[in-house]
Amino acid sequence: MDKLQYSLRIFIVFFISVLFMACKKLIEVPAPTTEISTANVYASNISAAAVLTGVYSSLSTDDQYCQYGYSGPPSIFLEAGLYSDELSLFDQSNTALFYYYTNNLASQIYSGIPNDFWSSIYQQLYVPNDAIANLTNNHSLTPQVQQQLLGEALFLRAFCYFYLVNLYGTVPLVTTTNYKINSLLPRSSATDVWKQIIADCQNAQSLMSPNFVGSDAETATPERTRPNKWVATALLSRAYLYTGDWKDAILQATSIIQNSTLFAIDSISVTSPNTPFIMNSTETIWSLQPVEDYPSANTGEGAIFILPSSGPAIGGSYPVYLNNYLLSAFEPGDFRMSLWVDSVSVAGTTYYYAYKYQQAAGTNTPAEYDVVFRLAEQYLIRAEAEANQGDSVDAISDLNVIRNRAHLPIYSSLVNGPLLKAILHERQVELFTEWGHRWFDLVRTENANSVMGGAQNVCGAKGGNWSSSAQLFPINYTEIAADPNLTQTPGYQ
Amino acid sequence: MEFLLKAQPPLGVWRLVKLLAFMKLSVLLVLVTSFQVGARPNSADGQTVTLDVSNVSLRSVFSSITEQTGYHFIYTSNQIDKSVPVTLQVRNMSLSEVLEKCFREQPKLSYKVDGEVKEVIVAEKEVRSLLTGERLTPQPTGQGDVTVNGVIQSEEGKPLSGASVMVVGSKKGTVTDGTGAFVLKGVKPDAVIEVSYIGYQTKKISIKGSNGLQIKLGAATGDLDQVDIIPYGKSIQRFSTGDITTVTSKEIEEQPVVDPILALEGRVPGLYITQSTGFVGSGFNLQILGQNSISSGLDPLYIVDGVPFGTGGLLPQWNNIQGGGNDGFAPSPFAFLNPSDIESITVLKDADATSIYGSRAANGAILITTKKGKAGQTKFNFNLQDGFGQVGEKLHLLNTPQYLQMRHDALLLDGISAPGPTDFDINGVYDSTRYTDWQKTLLGGAAKYENFSGSVSGGNNNTQFLLGATYHLESTVFPIYFADNKGSVHFNLNHSSSNERFNMQLSTSYQFDDNHLPNVDLTRYAMELAPDAPALYNTDGSINWQLLNGNSTWTNLLAYSLQSSVEKTNNFISDVVLGYQIIRGLDIKCNFGYSLLNMNEIQMTPVEAEPPQYASFFHGYSNFTNNSSNTWIIEPQVDFKRFIAGGNLEIVVGGTEEQSSALGQQIETSGYTSDLLLQDVADAASVVVQPTNSFIYRYNAVFGRLNYILKRKYIINLTTRRDGSSRFGPENQFHNFWSVSGGWIFSEEEFFKKNISGLSFGKIDASYGTTGNDQIGNYQYFSAYSPVSVPFPYQGAIGFSSGGIANPYIQWELTKKSNFGLTLGFFRDRLILKGDYFLTRSSNQLLGYTLPYVTGYPSILENFPAKVQNSGLELSLNTVNIKSKNFTWSTTVNITLPRNKLIAFPNLDSSSYVYELIIGKPVDISQVFNFAGVNTTTGQYQFYDSGKQITSSPNAPQDNTVMVNTNPTFYGGLGNTFSYKGVSLNLFFQFAKHISNNSFINIGSTPGQFNAGFDAGNQPNSVVKAWKTPGDITSIQRYNSNGSYFGTWAEANSSNAVYSDASYARLKNVSLSWQLPGDWKKKALMQNARIFVQGQNLWTFTKFTGLDPETGSSLALPPLRVITFGLEVTF
């Protein structure tokens, strides 16, 4: 055999063996360069903190883009405001909002209707659940950071459930990321959901730092944008109030109110009308920092509420103005009416708008944060709990803190029924257009039917027909199709 | 190599290697030079030779002599191996003396001169093989038998490697080597040999005991013998057992289309294409043999010159340009291939043709081959085309008086006494005496169509080249000038060494696209704008915003013209094939392919584009997008051809290693100080970098094919592939695919030859095999977090967002395909009928399984034991009806009758697909409400609910009782070609029977409503039949101005009322060309010159009420009617 033939044989053997190298190595690809695996993300302080930062960022985006159909919890001020008696819809061509406005939600989705809190809140819930699973017993992080982050995740879960249970009554209780289990969950009773909220808040409270911390979940900062112990406490007191546990509501609210080094009721005046809503005000317990620059680098509330001289408009940007029911609720001389409400007149019609946030669309430097919890609410929570316990003296005194700031005459004495009514009224004018408070108050105090229907018939005035079942929102039928154990909200079948 | 070290390869492989090596020793190699004589005439002075060489090979001396004298040398490679280097210095010496000198030094070789045919035959001096003792020179082998040798060439003198030579009536046969040479031993002196080669006419030759046969084969002309490009090889229909259709450059060039895939429409049985819009480069839906997958990709595997192209997320971040994006249609990457560079497009359908592509070919495969140069005189070819495109059809909409009547009637019915503040169309803000035919204003223009191409090609038998360039411009029908400019260059080079053992092929295509098409399709607005909407321009030429209290009252569509985009795309595809013939019948080759596609886009929104009320705080903004993707592929391959046991055996074994990677980046900038600086990032006050999108995809496989054709009658074909893909979960990355097929050319049997007159060809074939579908995107098994980019990062830090729920077990969908084919040729193949019945079943469906949002995400990808079946019949008929000296008329017709159904879906009733799928029905059906007309009392639409009761508030999904199937019942094409002397006329019709969403009710909103934000309000003029007073019996709901009847209107849109018959026949293409008379061409020194007119989408015959029966949409630009005039000359 000559040399050429020999080398050819070698070559053929080599060639064929190359062909058969179908080994695993050749199809292994590195992880995508733009992503980080779940295992790695919870392995360091910085990346684990970034996961929760991502949730706040996403919540903030929901707030700022609410007028474009975003529907995370922060945009509830818009839809719940329209659904209740706070806002009037000018742009009735906005079908998504129109269905809220006329209390006419349906389980069926036409194009883009309705903005669906269910799906957006449950989507927000996924990361906290994933974080709780990965942060519990996590020894890769420094203990302090691990506790703070776990606390934040627990708080966020409770926060999401708070909105779910109030909007939908009973909801599936998802506490893991296992889709096989979760996709078959039925609705849990409201009691169980509240239990979960309270338990998560309690855990969060014990885990989180008493200071406001920065993006590393560790270093103290003046920025009140990351939940801490007091934020969990604020939600906890609210949860106790909503579930009628007056004693604990008082206990929790008191612990915040007494923390005067961090929190105080900001005074308002003509020269400084919006103090509580300026970023990191002392009244702020927790706020969301705006992250987007359009339509404004400030809050969605400011961008959507503050009307230009041309007034509300068709086609997206300024669809709403304040409802007369809200305007007429203000007592004469209420500073909140003069400082937190403004108006424009177009062709003889005056349109009022909420002016708590004074940075409008087109403002390009962040100056206001979207306040989620503020101290005033804690006073009102405590007042209501005290009133319910029969402690009208303390209740009135707490109520007067709020009235005093609004330059209204203080109450000296009120008895049970009127006292509770006064507190509810005070909540209406203090917390208007904030986070759906008014709507939740109407439902939980069982006033929804009488206000929306009945003699007042707010719903009728808005062009709808009130039905008692409208106190809870329907869920999309596709959701029921996807989860065989899920049932439609009563009244929407 | 790891694999080899770990385990023994299968026994068969070792056997093959040994066999090949053994054959190397025992098989005699014969190489015959075939140097072309070239242009130099064989004059008498050619008989002298001048040489000055030192220590060079004998072969090079031969070639020098051939060049100088025109004498060929016939020798074998073995002989050359035995030669010794030559040193020779001669000047004008006679040929015989030179040969004498030359061979004097050769110890083992002698020669013989044949002056008549100018050949020098080299012989060996008595040498025997060391191994076998066999005599290596051609010698008679006793009993009067002879050894025949010869060379087989094309008419141009190109050697045909691998041609089959068989002795008629015996089992003897062989294949030629790289030089086209063959040797047959032990042949009877009076034997007849049959020589055949793919793409050439088969020839029978009586050998008459002669040696040194030079056999030239003419190119095959019959349809059955046209070459089809198949995976890793070539085939012809005659011997194919697969379901393959090829569309050639001739059919592509006749059509003024910018996307070569669109040239396939109606021409390939089993292939159903619908164009999404009439924009240049807009996407299309393409299905080969129906929808196999419930929800994963339906794309076939596209291969351009050996390089996979266009699938698997070619560019990670397409933007909105090309008119498509906004409407959800991905643009077609094939618009970046130049149709005039394409030689053929082969569509592979069944398992036999596609199993060798394994996990990527469940949806079939489309092989695109570019043009190659041909040996011969250097040719310069120019083709100039100029034409225009326009919208062919219009919808009949309300005019202003009808429109105003509708609006006022609506208010009346709604009990509204006066128009509201935003009823601009009737409250006096708009001039109600205006009438604009918005279809004419916005879509009535003529789009420019220009295509100029030129090429130069030529070469000799060893080297051929082609260099071509094309410029293409296409604008839109819109009133504002938008255009897409393309320039492309194509280069092809083929070379084979003088001994024909080594060959290489290089194909390179490059296209540059400069796209300025609009971001928005104006068709919707043309249909929906109120007919009394304001003029586009003010009298001073500025944009008319129709201000009211400083606010614009409408969205002037000219604003879209100011929102300009610049998109620049480069597409580069290059492929090199290197081949080497080791021994006769055994070739190795390797394909190296690379493609690079990148796209840079800037989308700009200047302040001017926004209504004036926002001008005070609005700043211009831009989006910068950079995308690039590249793919490389290496495919080594061994081809083995042998004549064994009376038949031709061909074995192909190879491997694939492929990688695709892509990168997409997007930057959003805003806050510009000037509209003039929108293309500069540096001038932006705010810069937001969007998350980078990138992926790497790797794919690896080995494959093999065995093809055996016995006696040109019996065919068997086996293929196999083992695939690995990085797209699948770590546990499921590899899988085997295979196919088996057989064919019987019964017309070769004596029985049929004798008994059926007129039958010139008859074949039945059948195939069965498996393929897979891997179109699920990358990293689907990977659970991950990725950074979120926002203008003001939360707490100044980057946050992460979750990528969703991951499933590490996902793998491919498996498709089992079977096919039965019958091909009949009559009257010397003037009539060819081909029929195929196909049945494919796809299982292991990868479903984006719908999850309740409760889980955090709307879906997860899972393999699901659902089964989808596609079956159907493909028929095609090609006839030459008249063929006379001056006139020919030929017809081609094809029709496909497809049927798709879901045959299994475990637990469908409890799954999320319960309202989408029905077992036994097609997978893409819609379930809708059952329309029950208009309630004569209330004027509202009403429906039958699930209990057959009439209701105006049906509930989805339980009242979705009607199933709508928009799949075609049949589709196909009909073409006729007439040619009379130099004039040729082609008419091609494409047709389909199907129902479609007629978009009749779907326009805008409820009739009677005006949507101030979007200026929508106009309706088809058939709405005048709407219900007006109780008792009216009609099919259109009452007018309504305030949305209170929106619900029933929307329900009607989700009912069977909006579906109607959309069957159509479209005169897809007409091409008329005239060859200039021969003497004119001669005078102008032209080889070829013709002028032509081409038309695309010329006429549509349909009863459909929507805008276009093909797209089924009235709100998207329909495919344009394009007419071009052209001139083609070749020098």
XYZ file of N, CA, C and O in Angstrom, chain B residues 929-936 940-945 948-952 954 961-962 1033-1036 1048 1051-1052 1055-1057:
128
model
N -70.640 33.011 17.801
C -72.074 33.037 18.049
C -72.834 32.721 16.760
O -72.343 32.990 15.664
N -74.049 32.225 16.951
C -74.900 31.944 15.800
C -75.811 33.144 15.570
O -76.708 33.438 16.358
N -75.563 33.833 14.501
C -76.250 35.079 14.185
C -77.723 34.816 13.862
O -78.040 33.890 13.116
N -78.601 35.614 14.429
C -80.030 35.401 14.172
C -80.669 36.666 13.628
O -81.841 36.934 13.847
N -79.878 37.495 12.977
C -80.442 38.674 12.329
C -80.735 39.795 13.312
O -80.156 39.859 14.394
N -81.648 40.651 12.898
C -81.947 41.833 13.693
C -83.345 41.680 14.287
O -84.287 41.295 13.587
N -83.431 41.986 15.545
C -84.731 41.950 16.214
C -85.626 43.024 15.603
O -85.271 44.204 15.599
N -86.755 42.625 15.087
C -87.582 43.592 14.359
C -88.175 44.647 15.284
O -88.548 45.723 14.854
N -81.982 45.483 17.442
C -80.676 44.994 17.891
C -80.328 43.680 17.211
O -81.210 42.890 16.909
N -79.031 43.450 17.073
C -78.610 42.135 16.599
C -79.015 41.093 17.628
O -79.000 41.343 18.831
N -79.338 39.924 17.155
C -79.655 38.855 18.082
C -79.051 37.541 17.606
O -78.616 37.421 16.461
N -78.994 36.617 18.511
C -78.230 35.391 18.283
C -78.984 34.216 18.869
O -79.810 34.387 19.762
N -78.657 33.050 18.370
C -79.197 31.845 18.999
C -78.230 31.434 20.095
O -77.039 31.306 19.848
N -78.728 31.230 21.279
C -77.843 30.773 22.340
C -77.725 29.250 22.292
O -78.264 28.607 21.380
N -80.709 27.237 21.624
C -81.432 27.610 20.405
C -82.442 28.741 20.658
O -83.319 29.002 19.845
N -82.324 29.381 21.809
C -83.219 30.501 22.087
C -82.589 31.767 21.534
O -81.371 31.908 21.502
N -83.441 32.691 21.126
C -82.913 33.939 20.573
C -82.578 34.894 21.716
O -83.351 35.072 22.649
N -81.429 35.494 21.629
C -81.008 36.423 22.670
C -80.184 37.533 22.059
O -79.542 37.348 21.022
N -80.197 38.681 22.703
C -79.320 39.758 22.252
C -78.106 39.881 23.150
O -77.300 40.787 23.006
N -75.705 37.108 24.087
C -75.129 35.768 24.202
C -73.873 35.821 25.061
O -73.260 36.882 25.188
N -71.755 28.616 19.358
C -72.245 27.327 18.884
C -71.911 27.049 17.432
O -72.171 25.972 16.935
N -71.372 28.042 16.736
C -71.090 27.824 15.317
C -69.585 27.712 15.102
O -68.806 28.481 15.659
N -87.554 44.458 8.628
C -86.830 43.188 8.581
C -85.554 43.414 7.786
O -85.602 43.746 6.596
N -84.440 43.326 8.445
C -83.168 43.629 7.794
C -82.044 42.884 8.493
O -82.264 42.220 9.509
N -80.864 42.983 7.936
C -79.744 42.269 8.547
C -78.752 43.218 9.199
O -77.707 42.807 9.667
N -79.048 44.498 9.192
C -78.139 45.463 9.823
C -78.824 46.087 11.021
O -79.939 46.608 10.914
N -73.945 44.485 21.249
C -74.470 43.552 20.247
C -73.680 43.642 18.953
O -73.513 42.666 18.229
N -70.724 41.613 19.492
C -71.100 40.193 19.458
C -71.323 39.725 18.022
O -70.947 38.614 17.651
N -71.926 40.605 17.221
C -72.133 40.244 15.814
C -70.783 40.030 15.135
O -70.628 39.183 14.257
N -69.595 36.642 15.507
C -70.590 35.645 15.106
C -70.326 35.215 13.664
O -69.444 35.757 13.001
N -71.112 34.285 13.216
C -70.936 33.804 11.847
C -71.388 34.823 10.807
O -71.201 34.627 9.623
N -71.936 35.955 11.255
C -72.392 36.952 10.289
C -71.240 37.568 9.514
O -71.412 38.039 8.402
